Amino acid sequence: MTSRENISKAALVATLAFVVLALANEPGGMWGLGHLHYLGEYSWYYLGALVLLSLYLAFGPLPSAALERAADIKARLLWGKSPLPRVLCAAVLTAIFYFFRVGTAFLGDGYYLLNVFGRNEGYAIIWEKPLAIWTIKLLQGLYGGYTYWTSLWAFQTVSIAAGFFVVYNFIVISGLISNSAKGRLLSAGTMIGSGWILLYFGHIEYYPLLWLAGSFFVRYALAFTISGKSFWAAILWFVIAVGAHIQAVYFLPGVLYLIALKIAPHAMKRTPDRAAIVFVTLTIAAVLAAVAAMPAHAGQGANPFMTLLPFNAEFPNYAVLSLSNLLEISNLIFLCIPSFLLLLAMALTGERTSADNTSRLLALFAVGSLAFLCTIDPKLGLARDFDLMSLTLFPPLLLLLYRVERKSAVPLRVWLYGTILSLMLTGSYLAAICSNQSSIVRAHDLLQYYETKSKRAWQSFEKFLEADGHTELAEVVQIEINALFPEEAKYQTVMSLVANNKLAEAELLLKGLIQAQPDNGEFLAALADIRAAQGDFKQVRVLMGKAIRTHPNHHNYMKLGQACLIERDFAAAIDALDRAYKLAPSSEEVVTELTKACFFAGRLQRARELTAKVLAINPNSADGNIISMMLLAQDGRKEEAARHYRWFLQNAQDHPDYEAIKESYKDLAPTGR
């Protein structure tokens, strides 16, 4: 038995010990591996069976000859000339993604995204991820509009469809970085079995599209270093990846190397390794210096790196070099790459090999991604955000896999229990995800663990519970929100007072909130509601203009437009309502208000188009029928106008202008009907 195998076995035992450590930790800590606290009874049987199997494969007897032949057959099929076996493998896994798709937001900001996209918001192009947002918006439109359910289906569709291409690319990439049958199977098994595959079970986030583009980019970049082909395909997919999410810029050091290799291939081949080391060192130093120069990253005037020295960080546990954050990064590594220690042991043992274009490219990819992981804004939570940070570990994994086989042949045992180790944690995580109840409980536990870190997350979770029918738990969460965020409880009281027309009491309470948070758009919008009830629409316009600076949602733009409309400033009304319309093109209220503004401004052709859309959204819209009646009457189409008039008389008696409209258009119905 070789020392390489012994070290790999030790790495397996150490990994299992780390899993036990995660179990001993409280549920809120160890963000990723904390899912083990939420496994059901049968999931523990599955996990236990895989643990025993991995230990047997490491230490028990094996029919080596038969397994070697099986490995050769599988490798010849998957990496042969025909793409059909690769397509079938990706299709089978895609079917698994579909049948085990998740209905709750177990990872990331899913509750928030469903809440926002389900309310017709979030469609302004955000510079960090324009292509991802546009794709979700397009799918929601194809699914029939911007609702909670179409947002869920759109995210699930992107996630599952992306999974097919990512799996296919993983198989191709495994053939590019490995040469032997066992090396390729180890690479493919590690990538497909590792934690980021969870993003494709209907995950509600932007990152699956980033992974799709990123996997194509890596595939073609590697092909270029090996064969000199596919350079422009690699550059194109890099641009698409950056469009999907700006974090793909951490591939930039590798992209610059590809460009240099394209321009001067012979010079790059003669580049000594020492020059590469200097380049890597300078890159890391530049990133660290840039973050250090931005004190807002960890609280005003704070040092974002170490908690060992005194400073006033807003979230000191997120400092880059704090023990807490380093533990979370190690937790992320084991969640994304369960076989990390095993691969590291393999990469560091065996014969030394010289660098080549592929290894240099992967090293530069790893430098960029790890610099991103270790220096990104500490306020974001760093490695606690699995979906945000998981792609940062893909390039280092590729570098490890590449070096594993370049050292010496992959032992049969290592291929087997390395793949099982990947499936162990990822499969148990999937078991927790597929249980909606455990997903909800875990989300609640994490919010309690982080307490006041994110009011938005609490509010999104509470709204999800309401939408999903968990009324009792939603009430409990609302009580917790009021306790954790006293200003929220006061704000809810203000809104209740406004609804009951107790304006003086509401304003007195609201002024205290605004004094404490003068730029809070929600508070300013509430004060604007009070001014609107008092008839002071000039002040409404001023307040809504300020509210929109921090809360540029369609509700606030619509309120601004309504105030302008009442003051007969039709140009300003149309401008504000157009902004609301871009954010919420399927909102009946927004389209109706914009229709009124266009009608009164004399933009009749657009008013006709918008009226048709209002009635398509809701044929029983009173305002839609009124404006349609007015437009038809102006056009001399009396019979069609009379039909809308009769509908109005029969169905809109509670409309505030009922009597006035009835009297003004009585000629359309001489019988008085």
XYZ file of C-alpha atoms in Angstrom:
673
model
C 0.000 0.000 0.000
C 1.412 3.366 -1.028
C 1.901 6.324 1.280
C -0.402 8.260 -1.063
C -3.272 5.878 -0.268
C -2.540 6.061 3.482
C -2.629 9.865 3.442
C -5.894 9.756 1.490
C -7.453 7.446 4.072
C -6.375 9.804 6.833
C -8.026 12.639 4.906
C -11.263 10.620 4.717
C -11.276 10.094 8.493
C -10.503 13.779 9.114
C -13.429 14.809 6.873
C -15.838 12.565 8.766
C -14.523 14.085 12.016
C -15.277 17.571 10.673
C -18.843 16.470 9.935
C -19.168 15.300 13.537
C -17.885 18.722 14.657
C -20.612 20.377 12.588
C -23.201 18.163 14.294
C -21.889 19.163 17.706
C -22.184 22.851 16.827
C -25.406 24.798 17.361
C -27.851 24.781 14.417
C -27.307 28.424 13.434
C -23.546 28.126 13.184
C -21.723 26.238 10.432
C -24.232 27.630 7.941
C -23.890 24.871 5.346
C -23.227 21.742 7.378
C -25.835 22.901 9.872
C -28.403 21.233 7.616
C -27.501 17.948 9.321
C -29.551 19.060 12.336
C -32.686 18.980 10.172
C -32.450 15.485 8.703
C -35.306 13.063 9.213
C -34.942 9.500 10.457
C -34.651 7.903 7.006
C -32.069 10.445 5.896
C -29.858 9.353 8.789
C -30.073 5.771 7.519
C -28.922 6.988 4.083
C -26.071 9.019 5.562
C -24.976 6.221 7.858
C -24.967 3.709 4.993
C -22.743 5.970 2.892
C -20.346 6.507 5.801
C -19.993 2.745 6.268
C -19.605 2.247 2.518
C -16.842 4.865 2.296
C -14.976 3.276 5.207
C -15.308 -0.175 3.634
C -14.017 1.105 0.290
C -11.073 2.675 2.097
C -10.094 -0.228 4.351
C -11.900 -3.371 3.117
C -11.013 -5.878 0.378
C -11.957 -4.990 -3.215
C -12.323 -7.002 -6.468
C -9.810 -4.693 -8.110
C -9.659 -6.304 -11.553
C -13.441 -6.209 -12.087
C -13.690 -2.618 -10.888
C -10.789 -1.543 -13.105
C -12.564 -3.039 -16.153
C -15.826 -1.309 -15.168
C -13.994 2.017 -14.839
C -12.448 1.632 -18.288
C -15.829 0.823 -19.888
C -17.561 3.809 -18.276
C -14.741 6.151 -19.248
C -14.747 4.968 -22.880
C -18.495 5.601 -23.069
C -18.520 9.045 -21.436
C -15.414 10.420 -23.136
C -15.727 8.773 -26.523
C -16.278 10.593 -29.804
C -20.070 10.405 -29.604
C -21.676 13.040 -27.345
C -24.782 10.855 -26.844
C -23.646 9.152 -23.574
C -22.782 12.567 -22.119
C -26.172 13.944 -23.193
C -27.972 10.945 -21.669
C -26.058 11.297 -18.392
C -26.899 15.005 -18.190
C -30.543 14.269 -19.091
C -30.879 11.641 -16.335
C -29.509 14.054 -13.758
C -31.779 16.813 -15.079
C -34.764 14.522 -14.541
C -33.599 14.058 -10.940
C -33.336 17.834 -10.584
C -36.929 18.135 -11.790
C -38.509 15.366 -9.718
C -36.762 16.487 -6.529
C -37.151 20.229 -7.156
C -37.649 22.318 -4.046
C -40.687 24.437 -3.292
C -39.184 26.464 -0.472
C -36.205 28.778 -0.347
C -33.749 26.643 1.626
C -30.734 28.568 0.344
C -29.918 32.241 0.033
C -32.419 35.063 -0.460
C -35.133 32.943 -2.033
C -37.928 34.134 0.261
C -37.034 37.728 -0.530
C -36.848 37.122 -4.287
C -40.218 35.369 -4.427
C -41.712 38.200 -2.423
C -40.251 40.894 -4.705
C -40.789 39.210 -8.073
C -44.254 38.075 -7.020
C -45.214 41.718 -6.374
C -44.121 42.891 -9.861
C -40.963 44.509 -8.510
C -37.285 44.014 -9.095
C -37.334 44.548 -12.836
C -35.109 47.593 -12.989
C -31.844 46.395 -14.524
C -29.480 45.920 -11.584
C -25.924 46.407 -12.746
C -24.591 43.385 -10.860
C -26.790 40.826 -12.687
C -28.725 42.293 -15.655
C -28.848 39.139 -17.794
C -30.084 36.951 -14.927
C -32.883 39.405 -14.078
C -33.889 39.798 -17.731
C -34.107 36.006 -18.128
C -36.387 35.611 -15.093
C -38.546 38.503 -16.297
C -38.851 36.983 -19.781
C -39.917 33.600 -18.421
C -42.458 35.152 -16.062
C -43.992 36.972 -19.011
C -44.225 33.687 -20.944
C -45.823 32.018 -17.917
C -48.593 34.628 -17.854
C -47.507 37.593 -15.743
C -45.629 38.638 -12.654
C -47.067 36.688 -9.729
C -45.691 34.653 -6.842
C -46.193 31.394 -8.737
C -44.774 32.547 -12.066
C -41.682 33.821 -10.241
C -41.271 30.418 -8.569
C -41.689 28.599 -11.906
C -39.298 30.961 -13.675
C -36.543 30.485 -11.096
C -37.090 26.715 -11.102
C -36.984 26.548 -14.902
C -33.710 28.471 -15.119
C -32.213 26.403 -12.314
C -33.146 22.987 -13.723
C -32.350 23.844 -17.359
C -28.976 25.288 -16.347
C -28.273 22.038 -14.520
C -28.337 20.062 -17.774
C -25.655 22.202 -19.429
C -23.536 22.445 -16.287
C -23.482 18.642 -15.859
C -22.622 18.165 -19.539
C -19.790 20.692 -19.239
C -18.537 19.035 -16.044
C -18.137 15.779 -17.973
C -16.308 17.515 -20.837
C -14.069 19.443 -18.424
C -13.189 16.184 -16.630
C -11.907 14.843 -19.947
C -9.785 17.953 -20.453
C -8.078 18.004 -17.044
C -7.598 14.222 -16.675
C -6.246 11.530 -18.967
C -6.832 8.179 -17.257
C -10.175 6.430 -16.782
C -10.079 6.641 -12.960
C -8.843 10.241 -13.027
C -11.713 11.299 -15.268
C -14.266 9.404 -13.207
C -12.903 10.946 -9.996
C -13.080 14.433 -11.539
C -16.611 13.975 -12.894
C -17.854 12.297 -9.722
C -16.392 15.053 -7.548
C -17.842 17.905 -9.611
C -21.274 16.346 -10.117
C -21.488 15.112 -6.526
C -20.232 18.290 -4.889
C -22.431 20.755 -3.054
C -22.999 23.332 -5.797
C -25.089 20.769 -7.694
C -27.826 21.729 -5.207
C -28.310 24.956 -7.183
C -30.106 22.994 -9.912
C -32.962 21.484 -7.927
C -35.136 24.536 -8.614
C -33.023 26.881 -6.528
C -34.544 30.377 -6.234
C -31.588 32.606 -7.038
C -29.629 34.242 -9.884
C -26.557 32.005 -9.693
C -27.564 28.954 -11.813
C -27.319 31.112 -14.953
C -23.883 32.305 -13.821
C -22.765 28.695 -13.394
C -24.080 27.798 -16.850
C -22.077 30.554 -18.541
C -19.086 30.010 -16.248
C -18.898 26.287 -17.011
C -18.956 26.984 -20.771
C -16.224 29.585 -20.316
C -13.973 27.231 -18.329
C -14.587 24.433 -20.830
C -13.517 26.519 -23.841
C -10.663 28.216 -21.955
C -9.172 24.811 -21.130
C -9.686 23.653 -24.707
C -7.710 26.667 -25.911
C -4.725 25.984 -23.629
C -4.654 22.359 -24.778
C -5.419 22.591 -28.511
C -5.153 26.294 -29.369
C -8.815 26.307 -30.448
C -12.010 27.913 -29.056
C -10.412 31.199 -27.945
C -13.292 33.389 -29.125
C -15.866 30.990 -27.706
C -14.148 31.329 -24.317
C -14.157 35.149 -24.523
C -17.843 35.191 -25.551
C -18.882 32.995 -22.625
C -16.830 35.116 -20.224
C -18.784 38.201 -21.347
C -22.068 36.302 -20.908
C -20.997 35.139 -17.443
C -20.211 38.725 -16.364
C -23.603 39.774 -17.735
C -25.278 37.045 -15.684
C -23.507 38.212 -12.518
C -20.652 40.652 -12.059
C -18.786 38.285 -9.714
C -17.548 36.420 -12.807
C -14.865 39.139 -13.057
C -12.715 37.041 -10.755
C -11.951 34.967 -13.869
C -10.229 38.089 -15.235
C -6.619 37.104 -14.323
C -7.129 33.922 -16.327
C -8.751 35.838 -19.209
C -5.716 38.138 -19.389
C -3.503 35.063 -19.535
C -5.608 33.623 -22.377
C -5.252 36.881 -24.318
C -1.480 36.931 -23.747
C -1.282 33.290 -24.825
C -3.241 34.120 -27.981
C -1.024 37.106 -28.845
C 2.403 35.666 -27.908
C 2.151 31.898 -27.324
C 5.890 31.184 -27.493
C 6.782 33.953 -25.045
C 4.192 32.698 -22.539
C 5.527 29.167 -22.716
C 8.969 30.482 -21.694
C 7.576 32.437 -18.739
C 9.352 31.169 -15.593
C 7.272 30.023 -12.625
C 8.857 32.734 -10.482
C 7.206 35.403 -12.636
C 3.841 33.712 -12.123
C 4.404 33.702 -8.356
C 5.195 37.437 -8.398
C 2.074 38.091 -10.457
C -0.084 36.103 -8.037
C 1.409 37.890 -5.009
C 0.859 41.335 -6.512
C -2.726 40.456 -7.453
C -3.609 39.370 -3.926
C -1.829 42.380 -2.395
C -3.710 44.776 -4.707
C -7.094 43.288 -3.783
C -6.346 43.377 -0.061
C -5.128 46.977 -0.305
C -8.276 47.989 -2.194
C -10.525 46.476 0.468
C -8.486 48.017 3.287
C -8.890 51.434 1.660
C -12.695 51.142 1.822
C -13.613 51.461 5.521
C -17.347 51.359 4.810
C -16.952 47.656 4.074
C -16.924 46.802 7.764
C -18.550 49.765 9.415
C -17.512 53.406 9.319
C -13.802 53.784 10.014
C -13.383 50.068 10.657
C -10.605 47.669 9.798
C -12.278 44.908 7.731
C -9.569 42.316 8.354
C -8.872 41.383 11.948
C -10.879 41.224 15.122
C -7.717 40.797 17.180
C -7.255 44.564 17.149
C -9.906 46.923 18.548
C -12.132 48.649 16.004
C -15.811 49.451 15.540
C -16.976 46.972 12.926
C -20.702 46.829 12.371
C -20.511 43.021 12.130
C -17.130 42.091 13.699
C -17.643 38.352 13.182
C -17.556 38.959 9.433
C -14.072 40.516 9.443
C -11.973 38.797 6.808
C -9.370 37.307 9.135
C -11.589 36.712 12.157
C -11.700 33.187 13.549
C -15.463 33.053 13.021
C -15.185 33.882 9.344
C -12.283 31.490 8.755
C -14.398 28.735 10.298
C -17.255 29.653 7.959
C -14.929 29.505 4.954
C -13.774 26.045 5.982
C -17.437 25.093 6.393
C -18.145 26.345 2.861
C -15.228 24.309 1.502
C -16.529 21.081 3.013
C -20.082 21.770 1.882
C -19.056 22.541 -1.714
C -16.174 20.045 -1.935
C -16.720 17.265 0.639
C -13.647 15.433 -0.693
C -11.419 18.522 -0.371
C -8.947 17.066 2.168
C -8.658 13.870 0.164
C -7.893 15.752 -3.065
C -5.460 18.054 -1.276
C -3.605 15.051 0.121
C -3.417 13.531 -3.364
C -2.251 16.787 -4.958
C 0.542 17.293 -2.417
C 1.944 13.756 -2.689
C 3.560 11.997 -5.612
C 6.138 13.154 -8.117
C 6.709 16.865 -8.804
C 5.637 18.033 -12.277
C 6.521 21.180 -14.207
C 3.932 23.870 -14.933
C 2.189 24.109 -18.309
C -0.336 26.461 -19.891
C -3.311 24.634 -18.374
C -1.926 24.596 -14.834
C -1.019 28.282 -15.063
C -4.495 29.155 -16.304
C -6.147 27.205 -13.478
C -3.787 28.795 -10.941
C -4.785 32.274 -12.137
C -8.472 31.326 -12.038
C -7.939 30.140 -8.460
C -6.126 33.337 -7.464
C -8.965 35.516 -8.729
C -11.703 33.432 -7.146
C -10.011 33.023 -3.746
C -9.226 36.755 -3.620
C -12.958 37.339 -4.160
C -13.876 34.827 -1.449
C -11.486 36.238 1.127
C -11.906 39.969 0.529
C -15.509 40.541 -0.555
C -17.490 43.008 1.560
C -17.591 41.602 5.111
C -21.129 42.915 5.497
C -22.320 40.359 2.943
C -21.503 37.510 5.273
C -18.738 36.047 3.123
C -18.708 32.273 3.227
C -22.032 32.154 5.047
C -23.725 32.813 1.696
C -23.344 29.401 0.086
C -24.942 30.257 -3.252
C -23.073 33.563 -3.621
C -19.648 32.154 -2.798
C -19.804 28.554 -4.094
C -18.442 29.359 -7.559
C -15.297 30.788 -5.945
C -14.279 27.231 -5.033
C -14.746 25.757 -8.519
C -11.378 26.961 -9.963
C -9.372 25.752 -6.920
C -11.100 22.369 -7.240
C -10.155 22.154 -10.923
C -6.543 22.986 -10.030
C -6.518 20.239 -7.390
C -8.017 17.673 -9.779
C -5.523 18.643 -12.477
C -2.582 18.257 -10.113
C -3.874 14.986 -8.636
C -3.377 13.053 -11.861
C -0.283 14.934 -12.979
C 1.485 13.626 -9.863
C 0.734 9.918 -10.445
C -2.122 7.565 -11.286
C -5.294 7.808 -9.197
C -5.656 4.717 -6.957
C -8.847 2.716 -7.488
C -9.939 3.061 -3.855
C -9.546 6.838 -3.905
C -11.793 7.159 -6.959
C -14.471 5.080 -5.242
C -14.595 6.566 -1.745
C -13.802 10.057 -3.035
C -16.986 9.949 -5.125
C -19.007 8.461 -2.237
C -17.734 11.202 0.079
C -19.048 13.851 -2.320
C -22.454 12.186 -2.501
C -22.633 11.788 1.264
C -22.955 15.437 2.281
C -24.635 16.638 -0.906
C -27.243 13.880 -0.723
C -28.007 14.585 2.924
C -28.376 18.291 2.129
C -30.827 17.383 -0.657
C -32.807 15.261 1.790
C -33.209 18.306 4.045
C -34.133 20.556 1.120
C -36.875 18.226 -0.112
C -38.676 18.514 3.210
C -40.572 21.794 3.099
C -41.168 21.707 6.828
C -37.503 21.266 7.739
C -36.654 24.008 5.249
C -39.020 26.431 6.975
C -37.806 25.455 10.448
C -34.180 25.895 9.425
C -34.861 29.307 7.885
C -36.559 30.390 11.116
C -33.682 29.083 13.227
C -31.120 30.932 11.116
C -33.041 34.196 11.398
C -33.144 33.765 15.163
C -29.416 32.993 15.187
C -28.540 36.167 13.254
C -31.231 38.216 15.043
C -31.060 41.812 13.770
C -28.663 41.308 10.843
C -31.386 41.676 8.200
C -34.854 43.100 8.730
C -35.563 42.499 5.044
C -34.964 38.763 5.469
C -37.374 38.606 8.424
C -40.075 40.490 6.537
C -39.680 38.369 3.408
C -39.921 35.182 5.464
C -43.091 36.422 7.177
C -44.704 37.275 3.826
C -43.750 33.864 2.436
C -45.417 32.154 5.397
C -48.587 34.147 4.773
C -48.593 33.274 1.063
C -47.936 29.596 1.789
C -50.734 29.293 4.361
C -48.614 29.070 7.539
C -50.769 31.623 9.334
C -49.904 30.762 12.935
C -46.148 30.771 12.333
C -46.475 34.025 10.349
C -48.067 35.637 13.409
C -45.243 34.358 15.621
C -42.646 35.744 13.206
C -44.432 39.108 13.126
C -44.225 39.276 16.932
C -40.499 38.480 16.746
C -40.003 41.202 14.107
C -41.727 43.733 16.340
C -39.502 42.719 19.273
C -36.252 42.789 17.269
C -37.089 45.932 15.315
C -39.114 48.280 17.567
C -39.418 50.828 14.771
C -41.244 48.200 12.696
C -43.881 47.755 15.407
C -44.372 51.543 15.548
C -44.594 51.674 11.762
C -47.313 49.014 11.730
C -49.192 51.041 14.356
C -48.879 54.143 12.166
C -50.333 52.317 9.166
C -53.222 51.034 11.277
C -53.960 54.570 12.536
C -53.882 55.958 8.985
C -56.286 53.227 7.830
C -58.682 54.261 10.636
C -58.298 57.969 9.727
C -56.598 58.828 13.032
C -54.169 61.092 11.224
C -52.991 63.278 14.116
C -51.977 60.285 16.246
C -50.337 58.633 13.271
C -48.326 61.745 12.384
C -47.116 62.235 15.946
C -45.783 58.668 16.097
C -44.383 58.844 12.568
C -42.394 62.024 13.186
C -40.437 60.245 15.906
C -39.569 57.458 13.450
C -38.505 59.926 10.757
C -36.377 61.845 13.238
C -34.475 58.634 14.025
C -34.281 57.545 10.358
C -34.744 60.636 8.152
C -33.957 58.797 4.903
C -36.245 55.799 5.439
C -38.448 55.661 2.335
C -41.177 53.622 4.024
C -41.636 56.242 6.744
C -41.633 59.120 4.237
C -44.211 57.333 2.073
C -46.427 56.846 5.141
C -46.224 60.579 5.895
C -47.129 61.229 2.257
C -50.268 59.090 2.778
C -51.220 61.354 5.692
C -50.659 64.484 3.591
C -52.739 62.985 0.784
C -55.610 62.359 3.210
C -55.277 66.013 4.253
C -55.325 67.181 0.624
C -51.790 68.618 0.618
C -50.596 67.102 -2.674
C -47.668 69.508 -3.109
C -46.177 68.059 0.069
C -47.050 64.557 -1.148
C -44.891 65.145 -4.223
C -41.970 66.362 -2.127
C -42.176 63.422 0.284
C -42.570 60.783 -2.442
C -39.592 62.233 -4.300
C -37.491 61.644 -1.177
C -39.010 58.199 -0.525
C -38.110 57.017 -4.020
C -34.404 57.639 -3.379
C -34.260 54.651 -1.020
C -37.404 52.725 -2.051
C -37.780 53.059 -5.850
C -40.617 50.533 -6.111
C -43.721 50.722 -8.264
C -45.981 51.605 -5.320
C -44.029 54.782 -4.574
C -43.752 55.851 -8.199
C -47.496 55.300 -8.541
C -48.256 57.450 -5.466
C -46.080 60.219 -6.904
C -47.879 59.949 -10.231
C -51.290 60.092 -8.562
C -50.321 63.288 -6.714
C -49.124 64.865 -9.966
C -52.333 63.769 -11.681
C -54.512 65.405 -9.022
C -52.524 68.627 -9.480
C -53.060 68.280 -13.271
C -49.318 68.151 -13.924
C -49.864 65.522 -16.588
C -46.297 65.402 -17.928
C -44.873 64.710 -14.453
C -47.658 62.211 -13.774
C -46.931 60.269 -16.960
C -43.193 60.280 -16.209
C -43.689 58.854 -12.679
C -46.339 56.351 -13.771
C -44.209 55.194 -16.694
C -41.483 54.324 -14.187
C -44.013 52.392 -12.132
C -45.209 50.662 -15.319
C -41.682 49.505 -16.186
C -41.368 47.940 -12.739
C -44.866 46.417 -12.672
C -46.221 46.034 -16.221
C -48.973 43.647 -15.111
C -50.270 45.668 -12.161
C -53.880 46.642 -12.833
C -53.642 49.679 -10.561
C -50.487 51.012 -12.241
C -51.809 50.514 -15.774
C -55.115 52.141 -14.802
C -53.448 55.243 -13.349
C -51.179 55.587 -16.387
C -54.245 55.265 -18.645
C -55.966 58.126 -16.773
C -52.867 60.321 -17.072
C -52.592 59.718 -20.838
C -56.332 60.320 -21.328
C -56.363 63.632 -19.489
C -53.115 64.700 -21.178
C -54.727 64.148 -24.579
C -52.505 61.229 -25.533
C -55.555 59.319 -26.742
C -53.885 56.680 -28.879
C -51.766 55.476 -25.982
C -54.797 55.728 -23.680
C -56.656 53.360 -26.051
C -53.784 50.853 -25.968
C -53.522 50.983 -22.178
C -57.296 50.725 -21.708
C -57.282 47.519 -23.725
C -54.542 46.188 -21.449
C -56.470 47.149 -18.293
C -59.554 45.263 -19.522
C -57.374 42.309 -20.563
C -56.001 42.134 -17.010
C -59.457 42.620 -15.459
C -62.581 42.828 -17.666
C -64.506 44.062 -14.604
C -62.294 47.108 -14.016
C -64.619 50.065 -13.347
C -62.044 52.649 -14.430
C -61.146 50.581 -17.485
C -64.792 50.487 -18.580
C -65.246 54.219 -17.858
C -62.233 55.324 -19.921
C -63.098 52.915 -22.710
C -66.632 54.374 -22.744
C -65.273 57.936 -22.936
C -62.871 57.123 -25.754
C -65.524 55.287 -27.774
C -67.957 58.154 -27.266
C -65.328 60.615 -28.541
C -64.785 58.434 -31.596
C -68.530 58.410 -32.319
C -68.897 54.698 -31.608
C -72.053 55.187 -29.526
C -73.300 51.564 -29.432
C -69.990 50.222 -28.093
C -69.779 53.114 -25.621
C -73.346 52.401 -24.473
C -72.405 48.792 -23.697
C -69.667 49.967 -21.295
C -72.044 52.570 -19.837
C -74.688 49.963 -19.059
C -72.039 47.730 -17.448
C -70.938 50.697 -15.331
C -74.524 51.438 -14.141
C -75.081 47.816 -13.160
C -71.735 47.011 -11.543
C -70.034 50.171 -10.250
C -72.519 51.814 -7.885
C -69.762 52.206 -5.258
C -67.465 54.140 -7.622
C -66.787 57.659 -6.165
C -67.788 59.338 -9.470
C -70.796 57.142 -10.112
C -73.477 59.855 -10.003
C -71.425 62.369 -12.014
C -70.651 59.851 -14.770
C -74.232 58.589 -14.794
C -75.499 62.114 -15.362
C -72.829 63.161 -17.884
C -73.327 60.168 -20.176
C -77.039 59.545 -19.724
C -77.574 60.148 -23.463
C -75.904 56.769 -24.078
C -78.877 55.052 -22.414
C -82.106 56.997 -23.061
C -84.200 54.399 -21.259
C -82.406 55.234 -18.009
C -81.029 51.760 -17.696
